[in-house]
mmCIF file of C-alpha atoms in Angstrom:
data_model
loop_
_atom_site.group_PDB
_atom_site.id
_atom_site.type_symbol
_atom_site.label_atom_id
_atom_site.label_comp_id
_atom_site.label_asym_id
_atom_site.label_seq_id
_atom_site.Cartn_x
_atom_site.Cartn_y
_atom_site.Cartn_z
ATOM 1 C CA MET A 60 -2.229 -1.156 9.864
ATOM 2 C CA THR A 61 -5.932 -1.291 10.529
ATOM 3 C CA GLU A 62 -8.071 1.975 9.946
ATOM 4 C CA VAL A 63 -7.064 4.695 12.111
ATOM 5 C CA THR A 64 -9.805 6.418 13.945
ATOM 6 C CA GLU A 65 -10.135 10.310 14.685
ATOM 7 C CA PRO A 66 -9.298 9.458 18.549
ATOM 8 C CA GLU A 67 -6.382 7.336 17.515
ATOM 9 C CA ALA A 68 -4.798 9.501 14.960
ATOM 10 C CA ARG A 69 -5.030 12.668 17.425
ATOM 11 C CA ALA A 70 -3.190 10.556 20.106
ATOM 12 C CA ARG A 71 -0.528 9.383 17.828
ATOM 13 C CA GLY A 72 -0.108 12.852 15.962
ATOM 14 C CA ARG A 73 -1.034 14.928 18.512
ATOM 15 C CA ARG A 74 -3.131 17.244 16.838
ATOM 16 C CA ARG A 75 -4.435 18.109 13.139
ATOM 17 C CA PRO A 76 -3.023 20.704 11.203
ATOM 18 C CA GLN A 77 -6.019 23.214 10.696
ATOM 19 C CA GLN A 78 -4.400 26.401 8.782
ATOM 20 C CA ALA A 79 -3.347 26.061 5.002
ATOM 21 C CA ARG A 80 0.337 26.968 6.311
ATOM 22 C CA SER A 81 0.225 24.139 8.813
ATOM 23 C CA ARG A 82 -0.842 21.563 6.289
ATOM 24 C CA ALA A 83 1.566 22.649 4.013
ATOM 25 C CA ARG A 84 4.359 22.128 6.687
ATOM 26 C CA VAL A 85 3.203 18.675 7.533
ATOM 27 C CA GLU A 86 3.348 17.706 3.528
ATOM 28 C CA ALA A 87 6.743 19.046 3.234
ATOM 29 C CA VAL A 88 7.654 16.947 6.608
ATOM 30 C CA LEU A 89 6.318 13.862 5.156
ATOM 31 C CA SER A 90 7.763 14.182 1.542
ATOM 32 C CA ALA A 91 10.915 14.931 3.242
ATOM 33 C CA ALA A 92 10.862 11.709 5.106
ATOM 34 C CA ASP A 93 9.604 9.678 1.873
ATOM 35 C CA ARG A 94 12.953 10.981 0.045
ATOM 36 C CA ILE A 95 15.002 9.805 3.055
ATOM 37 C CA LEU A 96 13.547 6.720 3.133
ATOM 38 C CA SER A 97 14.121 5.976 -0.748
ATOM 39 C CA ARG A 98 17.738 7.475 -0.844
ATOM 40 C CA GLU A 99 19.181 6.554 2.970
ATOM 41 C CA GLY A 100 16.805 3.888 3.951
ATOM 42 C CA TYR A 101 14.603 3.333 7.189
ATOM 43 C CA GLU A 102 17.824 3.603 9.865
ATOM 44 C CA ALA A 103 18.332 7.191 8.565
ATOM 45 C CA LEU A 104 14.837 8.329 9.498
ATOM 46 C CA THR A 105 15.352 10.394 12.511
ATOM 47 C CA MET A 106 13.552 13.659 13.463
ATOM 48 C CA ARG A 107 16.296 16.008 13.056
ATOM 49 C CA ARG A 108 17.098 14.681 9.571
ATOM 50 C CA ILE A 109 13.425 15.146 8.553
ATOM 51 C CA ALA A 110 13.547 18.518 9.904
ATOM 52 C CA GLU A 111 16.826 19.024 8.090
ATOM 53 C CA GLU A 112 15.598 17.371 4.591
ATOM 54 C CA ALA A 113 12.385 20.111 5.072
ATOM 55 C CA GLY A 114 14.069 22.800 5.985
ATOM 56 C CA VAL A 115 12.134 23.512 9.113
ATOM 57 C CA PRO A 116 12.574 23.779 12.843
ATOM 58 C CA VAL A 117 12.572 20.056 14.364
ATOM 59 C CA GLY A 118 10.233 21.584 17.116
ATOM 60 C CA SER A 119 7.464 22.042 14.622
ATOM 61 C CA ILE A 120 7.529 18.429 13.227
ATOM 62 C CA TYR A 121 6.636 17.569 17.312
ATOM 63 C CA GLN A 122 3.550 19.570 16.998
ATOM 64 C CA PHE A 123 2.076 16.849 14.896
ATOM 65 C CA HIS A 124 4.223 13.845 14.891
ATOM 66 C CA PRO A 125 5.371 12.961 18.433
ATOM 67 C CA ASP A 126 7.955 10.531 17.497
ATOM 68 C CA LYS A 127 9.262 8.777 14.450
ATOM 69 C CA GLY A 128 6.758 5.855 14.532
ATOM 70 C CA ALA A 129 4.146 8.851 14.106
ATOM 71 C CA VAL A 130 5.672 9.889 11.198
ATOM 72 C CA VAL A 131 5.858 6.559 9.924
ATOM 73 C CA ASP A 132 2.107 6.059 10.488
ATOM 74 C CA ALA A 133 1.363 9.005 8.609
ATOM 75 C CA LEU A 134 3.349 7.964 5.650
ATOM 76 C CA GLY A 135 1.717 4.569 5.875
ATOM 77 C CA ARG A 136 -1.654 6.487 5.665
ATOM 78 C CA ARG A 137 -0.828 8.661 2.681
ATOM 79 C CA TYR A 138 0.537 5.602 0.801
ATOM 80 C CA LEU A 139 -2.666 3.540 1.783
ATOM 81 C CA GLU A 140 -4.710 6.334 0.186
ATOM 82 C CA ALA A 141 -2.992 5.779 -2.893
ATOM 83 C CA PHE A 142 -3.665 2.078 -3.116
ATOM 84 C CA GLY A 143 -7.394 2.803 -1.954
ATOM 85 C CA THR A 144 -7.821 5.303 -4.724
ATOM 86 C CA ALA A 145 -6.178 2.476 -7.289
ATOM 87 C CA VAL A 146 -8.092 -0.402 -6.359
ATOM 88 C CA ASP A 147 -11.527 1.592 -6.439
ATOM 89 C CA GLU A 148 -10.444 2.775 -9.911
ATOM 90 C CA LEU A 149 -10.146 -0.961 -10.639
ATOM 91 C CA VAL A 150 -13.472 -2.095 -9.132
ATOM 92 C CA GLU A 151 -15.498 0.443 -10.859
ATOM 93 C CA ARG A 152 -13.800 -0.457 -14.247
ATOM 94 C CA ALA A 153 -14.448 -4.141 -13.271
ATOM 95 C CA LEU A 154 -18.175 -3.524 -12.661
ATOM 96 C CA ALA A 155 -18.538 -1.487 -15.777
ATOM 97 C CA GLY A 156 -17.209 -4.402 -17.708
ATOM 98 C CA GLU A 157 -14.161 -2.695 -18.850
ATOM 99 C CA LEU A 158 -11.639 -4.655 -17.343
ATOM 100 C CA THR A 159 -10.592 -7.279 -19.955
ATOM 101 C CA ASP A 160 -7.396 -8.571 -18.152
ATOM 102 C CA LEU A 161 -7.901 -8.839 -14.556
ATOM 103 C CA VAL A 162 -4.390 -10.300 -13.530
ATOM 104 C CA GLY A 163 -2.525 -8.140 -15.912
ATOM 105 C CA THR A 164 -4.240 -5.074 -15.023
ATOM 106 C CA MET A 165 -3.829 -5.696 -11.321
ATOM 107 C CA VAL A 166 -0.072 -6.287 -11.732
ATOM 108 C CA ASP A 167 0.681 -3.363 -13.801
ATOM 109 C CA VAL A 168 -0.916 -0.964 -11.237
ATOM 110 C CA CYS A 169 0.750 -2.321 -8.027
ATOM 111 C CA THR A 170 3.851 -2.499 -10.076
ATOM 112 C CA GLU A 171 3.358 1.256 -11.174
ATOM 113 C CA LEU A 172 2.429 1.886 -7.440
ATOM 114 C CA PHE A 173 5.477 0.192 -6.256
ATOM 115 C CA ARG A 174 7.694 2.329 -8.679
ATOM 116 C CA SER A 175 6.413 5.481 -7.816
ATOM 117 C CA GLN A 176 6.642 5.105 -4.437
ATOM 118 C CA PRO A 177 9.961 4.245 -3.328
ATOM 119 C CA GLY A 178 9.961 5.388 0.148
ATOM 120 C CA GLY A 179 7.017 3.104 0.406
ATOM 121 C CA MET A 180 8.793 0.262 -0.873
ATOM 122 C CA VAL A 181 11.472 0.900 2.364
ATOM 123 C CA LEU A 182 8.485 0.940 4.529
ATOM 124 C CA TRP A 183 7.172 -2.428 3.251
ATOM 125 C CA ALA A 184 10.624 -4.321 3.044
ATOM 126 C CA GLY A 185 11.518 -3.044 6.736
ATOM 127 C CA ARG A 186 8.338 -4.195 7.943
ATOM 128 C CA HIS A 187 9.802 -6.447 10.408
ATOM 129 C CA LEU A 188 11.657 -3.449 12.242
ATOM 130 C CA SER A 189 8.650 -1.916 13.910
ATOM 131 C CA PRO A 190 4.977 -2.205 14.777
ATOM 132 C CA GLU A 191 4.273 0.558 12.620
ATOM 133 C CA LEU A 192 5.798 -0.589 9.528
ATOM 134 C CA ALA A 193 4.158 -3.998 10.091
ATOM 135 C CA ARG A 194 0.740 -2.366 10.165
ATOM 136 C CA ALA A 195 1.258 -0.561 6.968
ATOM 137 C CA ASP A 196 2.250 -3.399 4.979
ATOM 138 C CA GLU A 197 -0.800 -5.703 6.600
ATOM 139 C CA ALA A 198 -3.250 -2.914 5.742
ATOM 140 C CA SER A 199 -1.694 -2.425 1.977
ATOM 141 C CA ASN A 200 -2.202 -6.017 1.241
ATOM 142 C CA ALA A 201 -5.560 -6.244 3.152
ATOM 143 C CA LEU A 202 -6.872 -3.466 0.912
ATOM 144 C CA VAL A 203 -5.652 -5.013 -2.198
ATOM 145 C CA ALA A 204 -7.320 -8.236 -1.271
ATOM 146 C CA GLU A 205 -10.697 -7.009 -0.583
ATOM 147 C CA GLY A 206 -10.882 -4.715 -4.000
ATOM 148 C CA LEU A 207 -9.760 -7.809 -5.680
ATOM 149 C CA ARG A 208 -12.527 -9.985 -3.713
ATOM 150 C CA ARG A 209 -15.259 -7.642 -4.970
ATOM 151 C CA ILE A 210 -13.919 -8.276 -8.142
ATOM 152 C CA VAL A 211 -13.698 -11.895 -8.407
ATOM 153 C CA GLU A 212 -17.226 -11.948 -7.085
ATOM 154 C CA HIS A 213 -18.648 -9.972 -9.640
ATOM 155 C CA LEU A 214 -16.943 -11.783 -12.682
ATOM 156 C CA THR A 215 -17.722 -15.311 -11.205
ATOM 157 C CA GLY A 216 -21.239 -14.250 -10.093
ATOM 158 C CA GLY A 217 -20.369 -15.749 -6.753
ATOM 159 C CA SER A 218 -21.175 -14.629 -2.987
ATOM 160 C CA ASP A 219 -18.849 -13.393 -0.092
ATOM 161 C CA ASP A 220 -17.572 -16.389 1.196
ATOM 162 C CA GLU A 221 -14.324 -17.697 2.914
ATOM 163 C CA ARG A 222 -12.720 -19.220 -0.114
ATOM 164 C CA THR A 223 -12.931 -16.517 -2.284
ATOM 165 C CA ARG A 224 -11.192 -14.084 0.658
ATOM 166 C CA ARG A 225 -8.612 -16.720 1.170
ATOM 167 C CA ALA A 226 -7.884 -17.138 -2.257
ATOM 168 C CA THR A 227 -7.709 -13.308 -3.014
ATOM 169 C CA ARG A 228 -5.216 -13.037 -0.028
ATOM 170 C CA MET A 229 -3.085 -15.588 -1.375
ATOM 171 C CA ALA A 230 -2.949 -13.968 -4.759
ATOM 172 C CA VAL A 231 -2.262 -10.557 -3.090
ATOM 173 C CA TRP A 232 0.678 -12.013 -0.753
ATOM 174 C CA ALA A 233 2.264 -14.169 -3.999
ATOM 175 C CA ALA A 234 2.295 -10.889 -5.898
ATOM 176 C CA ASN A 235 3.602 -8.551 -2.971
ATOM 177 C CA ALA A 236 6.434 -11.219 -2.526
ATOM 178 C CA VAL A 237 7.396 -10.892 -6.205
ATOM 179 C CA LEU A 238 7.489 -7.274 -6.074
ATOM 180 C CA HIS A 239 9.363 -7.063 -3.199
ATOM 181 C CA GLU A 240 12.032 -9.014 -4.761
ATOM 182 C CA VAL A 241 11.687 -7.295 -8.295
ATOM 183 C CA PHE A 242 12.270 -3.801 -6.379
ATOM 184 C CA LYS A 243 14.415 -4.405 -3.626
ATOM 185 C CA GLY A 244 17.627 -3.370 -5.285
ATOM 186 C CA GLY A 245 16.131 -0.261 -6.267
ATOM 187 C CA GLY A 246 15.841 1.541 -9.868
ATOM 188 C CA GLU A 247 13.751 -0.086 -12.714
ATOM 189 C CA PRO A 248 11.979 -3.614 -12.035
ATOM 190 C CA ASP A 249 12.682 -6.591 -13.979
ATOM 191 C CA LEU A 250 9.983 -7.028 -16.428
ATOM 192 C CA GLU A 251 10.609 -10.174 -17.356
ATOM 193 C CA THR A 252 10.008 -11.216 -13.861
ATOM 194 C CA VAL A 253 6.758 -9.095 -13.504
ATOM 195 C CA ASP A 254 5.580 -10.832 -16.860
ATOM 196 C CA GLU A 255 6.462 -14.324 -15.228
ATOM 197 C CA LEU A 256 4.348 -13.158 -12.030
ATOM 198 C CA LYS A 257 1.477 -12.570 -14.345
ATOM 199 C CA ARG A 258 1.657 -16.005 -15.867
ATOM 200 C CA MET A 259 1.674 -17.660 -12.623
ATOM 201 C CA LEU A 260 -1.359 -15.767 -11.667
ATOM 202 C CA ARG A 261 -3.334 -16.407 -14.558
ATOM 203 C CA CYS A 262 -3.004 -19.866 -14.017
ATOM 204 C CA TYR A 263 -4.400 -19.481 -10.522
ATOM 205 C CA TRP A 264 -7.085 -17.183 -11.430
ATOM 206 C CA GLU A 265 -8.472 -19.625 -14.385
ATOM 207 C CA ASP A 266 -8.457 -22.427 -11.879
ATOM 208 C CA LEU A 267 -10.316 -20.223 -9.070
ATOM 209 C CA ARG A 268 -12.616 -18.836 -11.861
ATOM 210 C CA GLY A 269 -13.393 -22.235 -13.030
ATOM 211 C CA ARG A 270 -14.319 -23.727 -9.143
ATOM 212 C CA LEU A 271 -16.282 -20.997 -8.322
ATOM 213 C CA THR A 272 -18.211 -20.659 -11.559
ATOM 214 C CA ALA A 273 -19.171 -24.126 -11.468
ATOM 215 C CA GLU A 274 -20.348 -24.243 -8.035
ATOM 216 C CA GLU A 275 -22.494 -21.267 -8.830
ATOM 217 C CA GLY A 276 -23.726 -23.056 -11.797
#
């Protein structure tokens, strides 16, 4: 999902909630949609079911979300904000010299985000079901990859080039695929598999750092 501009958001969501009461209702609707996704799956996510779960008239949802796809877009943006905050914090730690274990920390942060967003996991897992889901999954991967690129360039002293971008995208794709498998059954993840993911990515990171540092030297 590429960044949604204000006009696009208005087109998809009809209008933005201005009053505190309206904003609270929108949050209640999105929280209800998240619960439905995590407990019942994407197919159960209907406007009527969302209204029932949120305890609001179904017509009130249509004021801000014209259809199910718009609800999914809004949820995707909310999940993406959480990823964005986490990635920004990691970049700040790296620039301050506080990130001593890049791979381990990145994997732990992503694992916790997956664990804390069960509805988001359903969205990412169902990315083949709709354009909204596909955009949400692509956007989350792109956001994490961009943050990782900034960290890698800082640690290696390199400049912004396509090889670094490709390498960080590949690392994120690999981590994303493994974490999908780890979480797809619901419940707690298999931490031994998460540890194996760290070992695999550490090997790739050491090789990449060696190549990039040698070139800069």
